[in-house]
Coordinates of N, CA and C in Angstrom, one line a residue:
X872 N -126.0 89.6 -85.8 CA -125.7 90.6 -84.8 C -126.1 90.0 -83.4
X873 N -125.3 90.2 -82.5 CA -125.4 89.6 -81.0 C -126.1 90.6 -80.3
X874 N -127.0 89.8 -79.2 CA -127.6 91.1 -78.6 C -127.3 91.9 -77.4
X875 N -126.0 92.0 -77.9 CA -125.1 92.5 -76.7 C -124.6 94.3 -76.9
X876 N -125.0 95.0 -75.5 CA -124.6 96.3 -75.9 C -123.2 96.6 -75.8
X877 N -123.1 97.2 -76.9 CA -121.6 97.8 -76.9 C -120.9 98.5 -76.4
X878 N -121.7 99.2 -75.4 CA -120.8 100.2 -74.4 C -120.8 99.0 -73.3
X879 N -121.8 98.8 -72.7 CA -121.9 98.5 -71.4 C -121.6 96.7 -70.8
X880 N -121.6 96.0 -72.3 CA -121.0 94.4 -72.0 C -122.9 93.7 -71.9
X881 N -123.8 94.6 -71.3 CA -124.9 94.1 -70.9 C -125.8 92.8 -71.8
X882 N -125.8 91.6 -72.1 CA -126.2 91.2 -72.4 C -127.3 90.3 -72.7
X883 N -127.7 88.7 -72.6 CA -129.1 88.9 -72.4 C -129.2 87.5 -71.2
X884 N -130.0 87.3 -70.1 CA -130.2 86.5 -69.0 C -131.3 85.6 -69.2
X885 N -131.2 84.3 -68.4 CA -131.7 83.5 -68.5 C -132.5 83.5 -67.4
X886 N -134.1 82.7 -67.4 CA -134.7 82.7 -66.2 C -136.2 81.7 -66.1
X887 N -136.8 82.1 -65.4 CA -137.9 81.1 -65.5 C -139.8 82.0 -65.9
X888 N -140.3 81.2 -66.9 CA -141.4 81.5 -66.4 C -142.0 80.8 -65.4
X889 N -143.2 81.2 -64.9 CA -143.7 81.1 -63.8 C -145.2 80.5 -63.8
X890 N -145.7 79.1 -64.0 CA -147.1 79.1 -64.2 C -147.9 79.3 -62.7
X891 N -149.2 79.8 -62.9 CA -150.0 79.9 -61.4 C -149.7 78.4 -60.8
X892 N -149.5 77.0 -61.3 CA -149.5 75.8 -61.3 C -147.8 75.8 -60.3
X893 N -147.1 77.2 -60.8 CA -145.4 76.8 -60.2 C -145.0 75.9 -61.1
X894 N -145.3 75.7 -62.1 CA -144.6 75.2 -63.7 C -143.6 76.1 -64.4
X895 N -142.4 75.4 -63.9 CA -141.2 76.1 -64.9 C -140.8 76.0 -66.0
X896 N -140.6 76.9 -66.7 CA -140.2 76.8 -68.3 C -138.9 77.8 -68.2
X897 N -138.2 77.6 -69.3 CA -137.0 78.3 -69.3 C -137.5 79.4 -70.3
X898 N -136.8 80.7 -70.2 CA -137.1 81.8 -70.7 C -135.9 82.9 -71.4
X899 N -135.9 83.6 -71.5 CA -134.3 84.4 -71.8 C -135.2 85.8 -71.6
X900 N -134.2 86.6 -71.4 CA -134.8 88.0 -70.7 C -133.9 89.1 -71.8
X901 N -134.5 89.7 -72.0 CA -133.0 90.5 -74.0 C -133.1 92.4 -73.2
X902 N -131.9 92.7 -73.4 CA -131.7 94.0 -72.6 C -132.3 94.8 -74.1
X903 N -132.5 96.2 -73.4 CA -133.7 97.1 -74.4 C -132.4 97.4 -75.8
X904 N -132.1 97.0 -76.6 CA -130.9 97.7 -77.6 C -131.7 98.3 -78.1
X905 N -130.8 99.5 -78.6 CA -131.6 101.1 -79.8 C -130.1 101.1 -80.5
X906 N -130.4 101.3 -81.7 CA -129.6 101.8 -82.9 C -129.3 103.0 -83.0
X907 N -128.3 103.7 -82.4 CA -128.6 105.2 -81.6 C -126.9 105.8 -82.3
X908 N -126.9 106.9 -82.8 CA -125.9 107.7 -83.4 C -125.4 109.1 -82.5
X909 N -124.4 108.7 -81.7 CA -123.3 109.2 -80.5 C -122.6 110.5 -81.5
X910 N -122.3 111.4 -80.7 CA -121.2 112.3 -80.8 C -120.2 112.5 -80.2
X911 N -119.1 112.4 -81.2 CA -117.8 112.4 -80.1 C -117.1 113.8 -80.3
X912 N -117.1 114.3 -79.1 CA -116.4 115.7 -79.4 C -115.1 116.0 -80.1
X913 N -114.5 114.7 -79.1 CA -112.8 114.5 -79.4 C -112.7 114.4 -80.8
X914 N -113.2 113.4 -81.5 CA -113.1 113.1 -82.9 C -113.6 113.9 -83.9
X915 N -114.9 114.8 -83.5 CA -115.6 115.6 -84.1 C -116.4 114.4 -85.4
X916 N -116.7 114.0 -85.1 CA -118.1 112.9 -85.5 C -118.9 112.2 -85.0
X917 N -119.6 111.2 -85.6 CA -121.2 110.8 -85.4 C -120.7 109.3 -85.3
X918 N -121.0 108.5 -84.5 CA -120.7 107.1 -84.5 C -121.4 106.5 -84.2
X919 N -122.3 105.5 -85.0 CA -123.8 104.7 -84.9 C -122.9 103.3 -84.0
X920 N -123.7 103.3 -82.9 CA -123.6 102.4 -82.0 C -125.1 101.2 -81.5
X921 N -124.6 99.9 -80.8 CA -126.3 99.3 -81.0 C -125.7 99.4 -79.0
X922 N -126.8 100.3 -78.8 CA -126.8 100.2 -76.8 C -127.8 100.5 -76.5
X923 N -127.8 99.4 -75.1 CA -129.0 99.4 -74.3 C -129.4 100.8 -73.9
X924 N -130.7 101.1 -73.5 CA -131.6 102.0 -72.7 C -130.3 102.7 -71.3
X925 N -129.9 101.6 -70.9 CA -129.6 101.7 -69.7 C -127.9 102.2 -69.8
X926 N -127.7 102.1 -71.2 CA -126.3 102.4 -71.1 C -126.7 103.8 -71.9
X927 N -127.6 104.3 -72.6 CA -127.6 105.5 -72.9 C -127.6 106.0 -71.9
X928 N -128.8 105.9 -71.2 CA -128.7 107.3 -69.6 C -127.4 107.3 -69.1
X929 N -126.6 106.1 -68.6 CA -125.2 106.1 -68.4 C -124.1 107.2 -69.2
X930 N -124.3 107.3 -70.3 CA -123.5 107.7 -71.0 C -123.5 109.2 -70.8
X931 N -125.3 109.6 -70.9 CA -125.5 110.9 -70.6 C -125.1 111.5 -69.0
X932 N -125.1 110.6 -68.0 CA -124.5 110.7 -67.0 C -123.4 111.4 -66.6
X933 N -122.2 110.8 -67.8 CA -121.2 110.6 -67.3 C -120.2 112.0 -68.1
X934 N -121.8 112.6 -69.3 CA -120.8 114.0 -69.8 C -120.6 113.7 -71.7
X935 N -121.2 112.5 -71.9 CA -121.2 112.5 -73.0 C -120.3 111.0 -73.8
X936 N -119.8 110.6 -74.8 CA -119.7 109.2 -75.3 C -118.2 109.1 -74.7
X937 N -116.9 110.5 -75.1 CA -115.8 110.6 -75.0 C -115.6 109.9 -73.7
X938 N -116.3 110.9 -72.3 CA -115.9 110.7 -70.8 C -116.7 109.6 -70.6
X939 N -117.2 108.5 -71.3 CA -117.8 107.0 -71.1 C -117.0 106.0 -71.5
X940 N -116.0 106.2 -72.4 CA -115.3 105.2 -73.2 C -113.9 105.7 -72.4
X941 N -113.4 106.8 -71.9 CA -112.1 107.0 -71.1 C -112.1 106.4 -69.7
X942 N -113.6 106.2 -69.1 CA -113.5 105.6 -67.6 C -114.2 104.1 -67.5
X943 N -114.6 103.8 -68.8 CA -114.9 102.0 -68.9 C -113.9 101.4 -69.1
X944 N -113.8 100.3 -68.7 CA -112.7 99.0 -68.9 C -113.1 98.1 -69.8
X945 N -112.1 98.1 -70.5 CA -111.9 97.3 -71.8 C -112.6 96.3 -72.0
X946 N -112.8 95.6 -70.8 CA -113.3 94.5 -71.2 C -115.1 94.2 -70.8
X947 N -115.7 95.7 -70.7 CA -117.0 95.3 -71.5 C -117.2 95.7 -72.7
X948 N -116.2 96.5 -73.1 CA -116.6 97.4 -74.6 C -116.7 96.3 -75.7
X949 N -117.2 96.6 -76.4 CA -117.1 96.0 -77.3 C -115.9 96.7 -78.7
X950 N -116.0 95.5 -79.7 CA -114.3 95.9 -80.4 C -114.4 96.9 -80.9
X951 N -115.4 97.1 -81.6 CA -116.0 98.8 -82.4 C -115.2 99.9 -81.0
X952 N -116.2 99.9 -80.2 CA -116.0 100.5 -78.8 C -114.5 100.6 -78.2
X953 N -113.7 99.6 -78.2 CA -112.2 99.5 -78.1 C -112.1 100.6 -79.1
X954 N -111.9 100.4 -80.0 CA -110.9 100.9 -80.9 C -111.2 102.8 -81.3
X955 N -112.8 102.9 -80.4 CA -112.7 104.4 -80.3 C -112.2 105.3 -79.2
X956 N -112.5 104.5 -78.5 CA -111.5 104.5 -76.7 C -110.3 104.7 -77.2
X957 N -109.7 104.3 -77.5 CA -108.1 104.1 -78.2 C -107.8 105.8 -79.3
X958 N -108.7 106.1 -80.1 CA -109.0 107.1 -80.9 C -109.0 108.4 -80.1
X959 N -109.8 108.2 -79.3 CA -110.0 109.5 -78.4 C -108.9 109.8 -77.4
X960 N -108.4 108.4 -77.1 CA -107.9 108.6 -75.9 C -106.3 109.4 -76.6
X961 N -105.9 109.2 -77.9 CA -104.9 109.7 -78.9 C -105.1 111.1 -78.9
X962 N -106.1 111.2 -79.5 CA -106.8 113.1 -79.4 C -106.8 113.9 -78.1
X963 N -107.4 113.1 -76.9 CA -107.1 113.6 -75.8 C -105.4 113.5 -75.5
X964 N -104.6 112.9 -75.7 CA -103.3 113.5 -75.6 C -102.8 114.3 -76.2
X965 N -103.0 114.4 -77.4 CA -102.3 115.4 -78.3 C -102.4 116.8 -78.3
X966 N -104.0 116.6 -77.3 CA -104.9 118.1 -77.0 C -104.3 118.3 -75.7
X967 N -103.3 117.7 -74.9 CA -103.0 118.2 -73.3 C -101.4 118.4 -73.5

């Protein structure tokens, strides 16, 4: 499993440590992932997702998983994440 969040593309950065000497070493920096189980209204179920800290508060921001996945662009979602975007976005037509 990559440690890349699925909503938000966020993945993991590279950087330096820092000795009191100013001795560089290379380091990697890993975004906070949680194994976290979403509700989608549209669909009327539970969908276990792996997303960062920072894309949960996002999500709750924005009204919930449905209105997060209708105003992201495709190309940080991940494929799981595509293909519910696509799901919902079906249900939301069918419902207008």
């Amino acid at each position: 499993m990559s440690r890349i969040c699925e909503l938000t593309g966020k993945g993991r950065q590279v950087g330096h440590n820092v000795s009191h000497a100013n001795n560089k070493t290379k380091r990697t920096f890993l975004p906070n992932l949680q194994n976290v189980t979403l509700m989608s209204e549209a669909l009327e179920r539970s969908i276990r997702l792996r997303v960062s800290t920072h894309g949960l508060r996002s999500v709750e921001h924005n009204g919930g998983l449905d209105n997060w996945l209708l105003k992201t662009s495709d190309e940080k979602l991940s494929l799981k994440a595509r293909r519910l975007k696509r799901e919902v976005a079906k249900k939301a037509i069918a419902a207008a």
